[in-house]
């Protein structure tokens, strides 16, 4: 079965950095596009970043230039490097894959940006 397990969240001061990881299993990781979403309280879920199987990337305008998505196919892991964090980046960050006509989600990892 498909499993996505996020890690790396936490409390960080404004201007700080965090690297999130999403360990994947149960599907052919190397041929799958991977997504990072986030959801803040009272707000809709937002697509933050996407990486295709070929390594092409897309970002939400709100994080361009600050966040970098990457993948390690050997480790079946996708990463989200987050720099210059702002209070408005506070959210639960969730890993996602669309596989076999189904969208799968991890449980998420909390990122809190506060002084």
XYZ file of C-alpha atoms in Angstrom:
115
model
C 0.000 0.000 0.000
C 1.066 3.560 -0.633
C 2.631 5.278 2.356
C 3.944 8.815 2.675
C 5.653 9.791 5.925
C 6.696 13.390 6.510
C 9.284 14.617 8.969
C 11.368 17.680 9.725
C 8.782 20.162 10.908
C 9.089 22.236 14.031
C 9.244 25.703 15.536
C 11.563 28.190 13.851
C 12.099 31.931 14.116
C 11.272 34.251 11.222
C 14.132 34.216 8.741
C 15.117 30.692 9.711
C 15.250 27.490 7.696
C 13.847 23.975 7.831
C 14.129 20.945 5.592
C 11.143 18.663 5.327
C 11.368 15.068 4.162
C 8.757 12.709 2.806
C 9.627 9.018 2.724
C 7.557 7.125 0.174
C 6.735 3.469 -0.335
C 4.212 1.249 -2.054
C 4.462 2.704 -5.555
C 7.015 3.381 -8.275
C 8.568 6.500 -6.852
C 11.000 7.187 -9.681
C 8.231 7.605 -12.268
C 5.898 9.691 -10.093
C 5.524 13.422 -9.722
C 5.533 14.439 -6.064
C 3.830 17.374 -4.411
C 4.075 19.346 -1.190
C 0.894 21.027 0.007
C 0.242 23.094 3.101
C -2.834 23.977 5.078
C -3.054 26.734 7.633
C -5.946 27.091 10.085
C -8.956 28.666 8.404
C -7.356 28.559 4.973
C -7.694 26.285 1.976
C -5.071 23.702 1.188
C -2.383 25.211 -1.048
C -0.016 23.516 -3.480
C 3.426 24.717 -2.431
C 5.756 22.860 -4.773
C 5.815 20.055 -7.305
C 8.584 17.996 -8.849
C 8.106 15.736 -11.843
C 9.824 12.400 -12.389
C 12.217 14.256 -14.710
C 13.100 16.772 -12.003
C 11.135 19.722 -13.343
C 9.798 21.927 -10.575
C 6.955 24.371 -9.987
C 6.307 26.630 -7.001
C 3.545 28.741 -5.572
C 4.257 32.428 -6.085
C 4.316 32.904 -2.315
C 7.377 30.659 -1.897
C 9.347 31.227 -5.116
C 12.957 32.041 -4.383
C 12.693 30.786 -0.797
C 11.683 27.105 -1.061
C 13.341 24.336 -3.064
C 11.840 20.931 -3.773
C 14.129 18.022 -4.616
C 14.031 14.245 -4.761
C 16.295 11.264 -4.193
C 14.976 8.330 -6.175
C 17.407 5.895 -4.563
C 16.030 6.786 -1.132
C 12.432 7.216 -2.373
C 12.329 10.550 -0.614
C 11.228 14.026 -1.594
C 12.496 17.093 0.237
C 11.359 20.651 0.758
C 14.101 23.074 1.755
C 12.503 26.173 3.243
C 14.594 29.308 3.740
C 13.763 32.844 4.858
C 10.684 31.552 6.620
C 7.871 33.942 7.438
C 5.025 33.809 9.934
C 2.622 33.237 7.046
C 4.431 29.986 6.205
C 3.004 28.493 9.402
C 0.943 25.456 8.397
C 0.771 21.692 8.294
C 2.876 20.551 5.350
C 1.648 17.429 3.610
C 3.233 15.198 0.988
C 1.079 14.010 -1.923
C 1.252 11.665 -4.888
C -1.279 10.772 -7.574
C -0.868 7.090 -8.317
C -3.181 4.526 -9.873
C -6.013 7.074 -10.342
C -5.916 7.855 -6.617
C -4.492 10.768 -4.688
C -2.534 9.744 -1.595
C -1.646 11.968 1.348
C 0.687 11.746 4.270
C -0.327 12.808 7.767
C 1.661 15.995 7.546
C 4.248 17.773 9.645
C 3.634 21.012 11.525
C 5.764 24.046 10.703
C 5.432 27.011 13.027
C 7.272 30.257 12.320
C 7.249 32.501 15.356
C 9.549 34.586 17.502
